[in-house]
PDB file of C-alpha atoms in Angstrom:
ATOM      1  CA  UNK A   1    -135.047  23.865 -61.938  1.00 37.00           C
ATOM      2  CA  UNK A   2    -132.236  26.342 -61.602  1.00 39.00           C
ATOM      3  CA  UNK A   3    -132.179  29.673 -62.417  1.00 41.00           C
ATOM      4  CA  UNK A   4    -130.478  30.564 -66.387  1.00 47.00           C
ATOM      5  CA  UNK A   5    -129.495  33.993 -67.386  1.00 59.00           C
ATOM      6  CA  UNK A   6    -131.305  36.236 -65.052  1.00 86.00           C
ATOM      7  CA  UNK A   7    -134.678  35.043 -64.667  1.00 93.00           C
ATOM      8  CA  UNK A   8    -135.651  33.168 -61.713  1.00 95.00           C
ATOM      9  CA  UNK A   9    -138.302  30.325 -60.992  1.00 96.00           C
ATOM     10  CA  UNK A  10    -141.682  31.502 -59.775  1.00 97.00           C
ATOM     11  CA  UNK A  11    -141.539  29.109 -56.661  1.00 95.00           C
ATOM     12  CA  UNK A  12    -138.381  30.257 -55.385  1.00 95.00           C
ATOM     13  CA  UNK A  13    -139.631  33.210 -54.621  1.00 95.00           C
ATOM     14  CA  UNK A  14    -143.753  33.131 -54.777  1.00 96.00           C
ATOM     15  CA  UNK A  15    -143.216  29.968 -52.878  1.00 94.00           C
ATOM     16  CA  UNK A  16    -146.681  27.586 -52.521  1.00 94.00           C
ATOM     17  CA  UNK A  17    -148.696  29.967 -54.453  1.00 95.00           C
ATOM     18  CA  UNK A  18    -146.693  29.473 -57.556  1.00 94.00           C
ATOM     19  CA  UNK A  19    -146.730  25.952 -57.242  1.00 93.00           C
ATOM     20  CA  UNK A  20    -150.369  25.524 -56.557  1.00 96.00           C
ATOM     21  CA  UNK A  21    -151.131  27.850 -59.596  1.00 96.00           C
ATOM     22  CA  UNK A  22    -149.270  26.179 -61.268  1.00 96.00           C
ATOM     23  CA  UNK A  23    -150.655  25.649 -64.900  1.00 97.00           C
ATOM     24  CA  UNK A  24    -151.471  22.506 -66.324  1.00 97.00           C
ATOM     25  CA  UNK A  25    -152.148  20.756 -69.657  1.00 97.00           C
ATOM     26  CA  UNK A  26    -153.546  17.699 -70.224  1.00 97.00           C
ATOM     27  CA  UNK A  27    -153.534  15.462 -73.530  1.00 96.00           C
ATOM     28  CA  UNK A  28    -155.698  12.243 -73.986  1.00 97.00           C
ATOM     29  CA  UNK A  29    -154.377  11.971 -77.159  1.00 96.00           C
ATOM     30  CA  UNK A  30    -151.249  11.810 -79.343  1.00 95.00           C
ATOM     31  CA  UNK A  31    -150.489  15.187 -81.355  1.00 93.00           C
ATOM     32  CA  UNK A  32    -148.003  14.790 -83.879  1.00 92.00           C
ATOM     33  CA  UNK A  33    -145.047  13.137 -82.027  1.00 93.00           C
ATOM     34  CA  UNK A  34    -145.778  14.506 -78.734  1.00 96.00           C
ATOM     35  CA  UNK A  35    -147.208  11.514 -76.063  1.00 96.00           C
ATOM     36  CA  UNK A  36    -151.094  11.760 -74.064  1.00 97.00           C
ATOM     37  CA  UNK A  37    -149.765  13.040 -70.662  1.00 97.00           C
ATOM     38  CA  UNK A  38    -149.884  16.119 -68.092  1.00 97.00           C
ATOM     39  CA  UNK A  39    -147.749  18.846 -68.782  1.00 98.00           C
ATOM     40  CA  UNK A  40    -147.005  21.627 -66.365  1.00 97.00           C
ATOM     41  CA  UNK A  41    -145.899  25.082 -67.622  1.00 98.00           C
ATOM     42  CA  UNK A  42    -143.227  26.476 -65.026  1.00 97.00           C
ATOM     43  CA  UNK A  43    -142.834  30.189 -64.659  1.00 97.00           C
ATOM     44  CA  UNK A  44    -139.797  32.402 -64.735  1.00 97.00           C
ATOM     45  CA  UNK A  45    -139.020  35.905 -64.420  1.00 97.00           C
ATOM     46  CA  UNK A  46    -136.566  38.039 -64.808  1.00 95.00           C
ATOM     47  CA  UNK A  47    -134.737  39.101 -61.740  1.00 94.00           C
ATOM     48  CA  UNK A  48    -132.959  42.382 -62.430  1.00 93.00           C
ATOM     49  CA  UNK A  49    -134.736  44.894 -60.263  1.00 90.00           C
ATOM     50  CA  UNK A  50    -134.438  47.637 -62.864  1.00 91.00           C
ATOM     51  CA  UNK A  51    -135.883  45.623 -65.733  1.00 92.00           C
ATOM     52  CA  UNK A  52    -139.677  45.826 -66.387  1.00 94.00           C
ATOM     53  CA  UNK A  53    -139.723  43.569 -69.576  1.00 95.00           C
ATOM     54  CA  UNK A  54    -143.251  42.088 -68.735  1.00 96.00           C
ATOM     55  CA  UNK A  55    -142.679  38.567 -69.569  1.00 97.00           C
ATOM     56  CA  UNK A  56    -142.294  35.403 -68.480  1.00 97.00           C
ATOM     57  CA  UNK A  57    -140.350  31.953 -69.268  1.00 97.00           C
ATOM     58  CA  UNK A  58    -142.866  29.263 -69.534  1.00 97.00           C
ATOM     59  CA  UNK A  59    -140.963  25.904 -69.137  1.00 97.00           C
ATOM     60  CA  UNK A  60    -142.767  23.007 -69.867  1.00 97.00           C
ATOM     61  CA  UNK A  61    -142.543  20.029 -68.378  1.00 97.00           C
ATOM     62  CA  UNK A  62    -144.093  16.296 -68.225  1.00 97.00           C
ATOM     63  CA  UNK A  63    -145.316  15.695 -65.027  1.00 92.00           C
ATOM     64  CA  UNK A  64    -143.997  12.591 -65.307  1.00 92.00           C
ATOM     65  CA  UNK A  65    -140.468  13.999 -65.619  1.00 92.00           C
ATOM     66  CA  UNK A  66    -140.703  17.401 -64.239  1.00 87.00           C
ATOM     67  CA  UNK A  67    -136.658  18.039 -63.970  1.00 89.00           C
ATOM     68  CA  UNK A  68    -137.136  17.846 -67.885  1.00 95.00           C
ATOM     69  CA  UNK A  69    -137.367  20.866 -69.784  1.00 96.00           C
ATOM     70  CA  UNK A  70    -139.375  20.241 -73.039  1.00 97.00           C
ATOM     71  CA  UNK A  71    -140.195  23.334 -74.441  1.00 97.00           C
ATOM     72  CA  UNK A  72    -138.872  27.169 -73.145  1.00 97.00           C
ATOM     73  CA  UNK A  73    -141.712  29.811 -74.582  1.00 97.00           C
ATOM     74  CA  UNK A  74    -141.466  33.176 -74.425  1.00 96.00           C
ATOM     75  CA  UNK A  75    -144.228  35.004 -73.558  1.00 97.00           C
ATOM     76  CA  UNK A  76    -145.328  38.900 -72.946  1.00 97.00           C
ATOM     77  CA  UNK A  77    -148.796  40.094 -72.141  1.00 97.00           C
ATOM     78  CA  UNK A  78    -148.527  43.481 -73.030  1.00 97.00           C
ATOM     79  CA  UNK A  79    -148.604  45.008 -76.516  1.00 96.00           C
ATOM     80  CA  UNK A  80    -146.505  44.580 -79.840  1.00 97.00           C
ATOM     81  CA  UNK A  81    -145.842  48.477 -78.996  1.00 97.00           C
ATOM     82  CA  UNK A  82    -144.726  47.997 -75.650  1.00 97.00           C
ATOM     83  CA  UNK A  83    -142.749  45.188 -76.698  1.00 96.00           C
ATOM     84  CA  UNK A  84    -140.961  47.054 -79.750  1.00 96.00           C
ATOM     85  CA  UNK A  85    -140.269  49.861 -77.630  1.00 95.00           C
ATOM     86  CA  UNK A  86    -138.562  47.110 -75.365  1.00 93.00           C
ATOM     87  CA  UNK A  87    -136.410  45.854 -78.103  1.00 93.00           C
ATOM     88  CA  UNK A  88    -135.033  49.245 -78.864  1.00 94.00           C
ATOM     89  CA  UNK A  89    -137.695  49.324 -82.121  1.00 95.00           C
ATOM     90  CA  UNK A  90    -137.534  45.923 -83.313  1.00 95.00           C
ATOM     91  CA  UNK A  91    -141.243  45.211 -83.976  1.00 95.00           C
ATOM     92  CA  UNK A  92    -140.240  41.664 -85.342  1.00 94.00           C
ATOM     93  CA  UNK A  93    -139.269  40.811 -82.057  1.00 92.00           C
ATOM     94  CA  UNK A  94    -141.812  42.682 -80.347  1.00 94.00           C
ATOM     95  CA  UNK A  95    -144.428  40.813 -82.220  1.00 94.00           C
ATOM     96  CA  UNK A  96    -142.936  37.184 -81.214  1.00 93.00           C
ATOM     97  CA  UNK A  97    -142.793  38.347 -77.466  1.00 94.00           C
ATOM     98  CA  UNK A  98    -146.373  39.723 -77.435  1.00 95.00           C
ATOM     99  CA  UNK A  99    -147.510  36.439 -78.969  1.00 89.00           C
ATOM    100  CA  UNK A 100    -145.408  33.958 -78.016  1.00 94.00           C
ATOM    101  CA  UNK A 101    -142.455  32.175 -79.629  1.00 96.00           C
ATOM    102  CA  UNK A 102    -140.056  29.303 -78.606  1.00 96.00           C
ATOM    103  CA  UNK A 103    -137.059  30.685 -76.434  1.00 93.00           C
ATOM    104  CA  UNK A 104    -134.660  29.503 -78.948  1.00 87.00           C
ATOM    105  CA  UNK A 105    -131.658  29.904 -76.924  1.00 85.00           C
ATOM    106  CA  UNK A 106    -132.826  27.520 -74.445  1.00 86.00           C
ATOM    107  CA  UNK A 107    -132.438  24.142 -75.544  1.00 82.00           C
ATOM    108  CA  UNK A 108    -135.435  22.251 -77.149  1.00 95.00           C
ATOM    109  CA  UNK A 109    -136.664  18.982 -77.103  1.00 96.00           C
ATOM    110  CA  UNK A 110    -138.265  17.143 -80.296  1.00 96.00           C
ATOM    111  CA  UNK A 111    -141.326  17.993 -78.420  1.00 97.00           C
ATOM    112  CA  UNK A 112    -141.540  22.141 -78.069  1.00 97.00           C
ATOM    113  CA  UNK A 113    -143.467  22.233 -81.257  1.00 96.00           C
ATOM    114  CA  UNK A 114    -146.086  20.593 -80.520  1.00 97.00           C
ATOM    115  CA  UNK A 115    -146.022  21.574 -77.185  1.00 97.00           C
ATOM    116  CA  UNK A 116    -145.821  25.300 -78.582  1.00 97.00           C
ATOM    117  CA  UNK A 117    -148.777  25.024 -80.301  1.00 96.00           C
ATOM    118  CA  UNK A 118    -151.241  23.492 -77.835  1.00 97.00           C
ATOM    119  CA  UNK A 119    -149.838  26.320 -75.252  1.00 97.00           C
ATOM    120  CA  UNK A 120    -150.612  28.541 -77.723  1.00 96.00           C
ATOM    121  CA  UNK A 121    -153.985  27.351 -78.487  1.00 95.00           C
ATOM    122  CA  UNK A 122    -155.584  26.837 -74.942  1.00 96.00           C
ATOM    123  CA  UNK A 123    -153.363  28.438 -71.906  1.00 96.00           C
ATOM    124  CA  UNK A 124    -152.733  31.758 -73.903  1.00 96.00           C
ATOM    125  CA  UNK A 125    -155.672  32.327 -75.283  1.00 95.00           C
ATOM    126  CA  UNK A 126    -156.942  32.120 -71.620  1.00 97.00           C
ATOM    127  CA  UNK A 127    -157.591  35.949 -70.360  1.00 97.00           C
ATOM    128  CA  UNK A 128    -158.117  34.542 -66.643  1.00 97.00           C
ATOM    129  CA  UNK A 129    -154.396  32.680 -67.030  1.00 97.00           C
ATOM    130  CA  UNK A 130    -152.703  35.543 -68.852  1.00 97.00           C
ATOM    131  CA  UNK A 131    -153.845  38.009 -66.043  1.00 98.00           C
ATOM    132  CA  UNK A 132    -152.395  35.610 -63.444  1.00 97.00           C
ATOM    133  CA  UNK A 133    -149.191  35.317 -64.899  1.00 98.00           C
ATOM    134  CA  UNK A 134    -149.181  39.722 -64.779  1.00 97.00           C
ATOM    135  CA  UNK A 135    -150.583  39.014 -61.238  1.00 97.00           C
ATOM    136  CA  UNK A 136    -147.106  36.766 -60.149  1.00 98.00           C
ATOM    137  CA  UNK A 137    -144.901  38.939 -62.670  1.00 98.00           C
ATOM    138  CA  UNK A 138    -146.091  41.809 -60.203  1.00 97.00           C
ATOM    139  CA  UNK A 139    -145.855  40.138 -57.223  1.00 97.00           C
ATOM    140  CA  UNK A 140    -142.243  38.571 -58.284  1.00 97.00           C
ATOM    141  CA  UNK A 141    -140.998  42.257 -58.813  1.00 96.00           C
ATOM    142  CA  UNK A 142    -142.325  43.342 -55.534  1.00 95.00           C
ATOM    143  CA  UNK A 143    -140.728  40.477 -53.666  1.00 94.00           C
ATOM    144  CA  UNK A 144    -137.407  40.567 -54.766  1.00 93.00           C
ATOM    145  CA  UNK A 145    -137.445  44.246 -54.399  1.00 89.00           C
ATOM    146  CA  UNK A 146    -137.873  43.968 -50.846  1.00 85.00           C
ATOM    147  CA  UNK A 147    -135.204  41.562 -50.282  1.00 72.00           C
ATOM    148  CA  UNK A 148    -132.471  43.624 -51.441  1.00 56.00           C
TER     149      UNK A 148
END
């Protein structure tokens, strides 16, 4: 997966340990128009050094087609505060960082509701994955610090 508007894939510069932690979702059974399968939710971050936005791209992606984006979510861990502050005091859009929202200007497949709202309902909910994703956004930042 390239890199779009600034933000970078987790494995280009994490290397192996973004790709082995590397979340995964599995459905046994058809939701709404979106097919049983493996999905895996890619990680991207932004790459301007000066920028401390605290978020990630999650693109997700059927491991049976992983050069296919389906759905591009937006995601912050921090709080709707931090987030509003971020958006020059635009607590709308600090509230759909801090909780999640399709990345609208990415292109989206007929899947990325669905696929929204199961990432919604199980990885983000997950404090152990959330903290991981601050974990790589941290490490991410460091790396690419270094290398310029």
């Amino acid at each position: 997966m390239k890199s779009q508007e600034g933000m970078i894939a987790a494995y280009h510069v994490l290397g192996d340990l973004a790709l082995q932690e590397t979340q995964t979702i599995t459905i046994f059974r058809p939701r709404g128009n979106l097919p049983p399968g493996t999905y895996a939710l890619y990680e991207f971050f932004c790459a301007d050094r000066k920028c401390d936005c605290r978020r990630v791209l999650l693109r997700v992606c059927s491991q049976d087609a992983p050069g296919e984006v389906l759905a591009t979510i937006n995601f912050g861990w921090e709080s709707v505060e931090f987030y509003t502050r971020w958006m020059h005091g635009d607590r709308e859009s600090g509230e759909q960082i801090a909780g999640g929202c399709l990345d609208l200007p990415h292109l989206q497949s007929p899947y990325c509701d669905a696929l929204f709202d199961i990432v919604q309902e199980t990885a983000l909910q997950d404090a152990a994955y959330v903290q991981r994703l601050a974990r790589h956004y941290k490490m991410f930042k460091k790396a690419i610090s270094r290398k310029r």
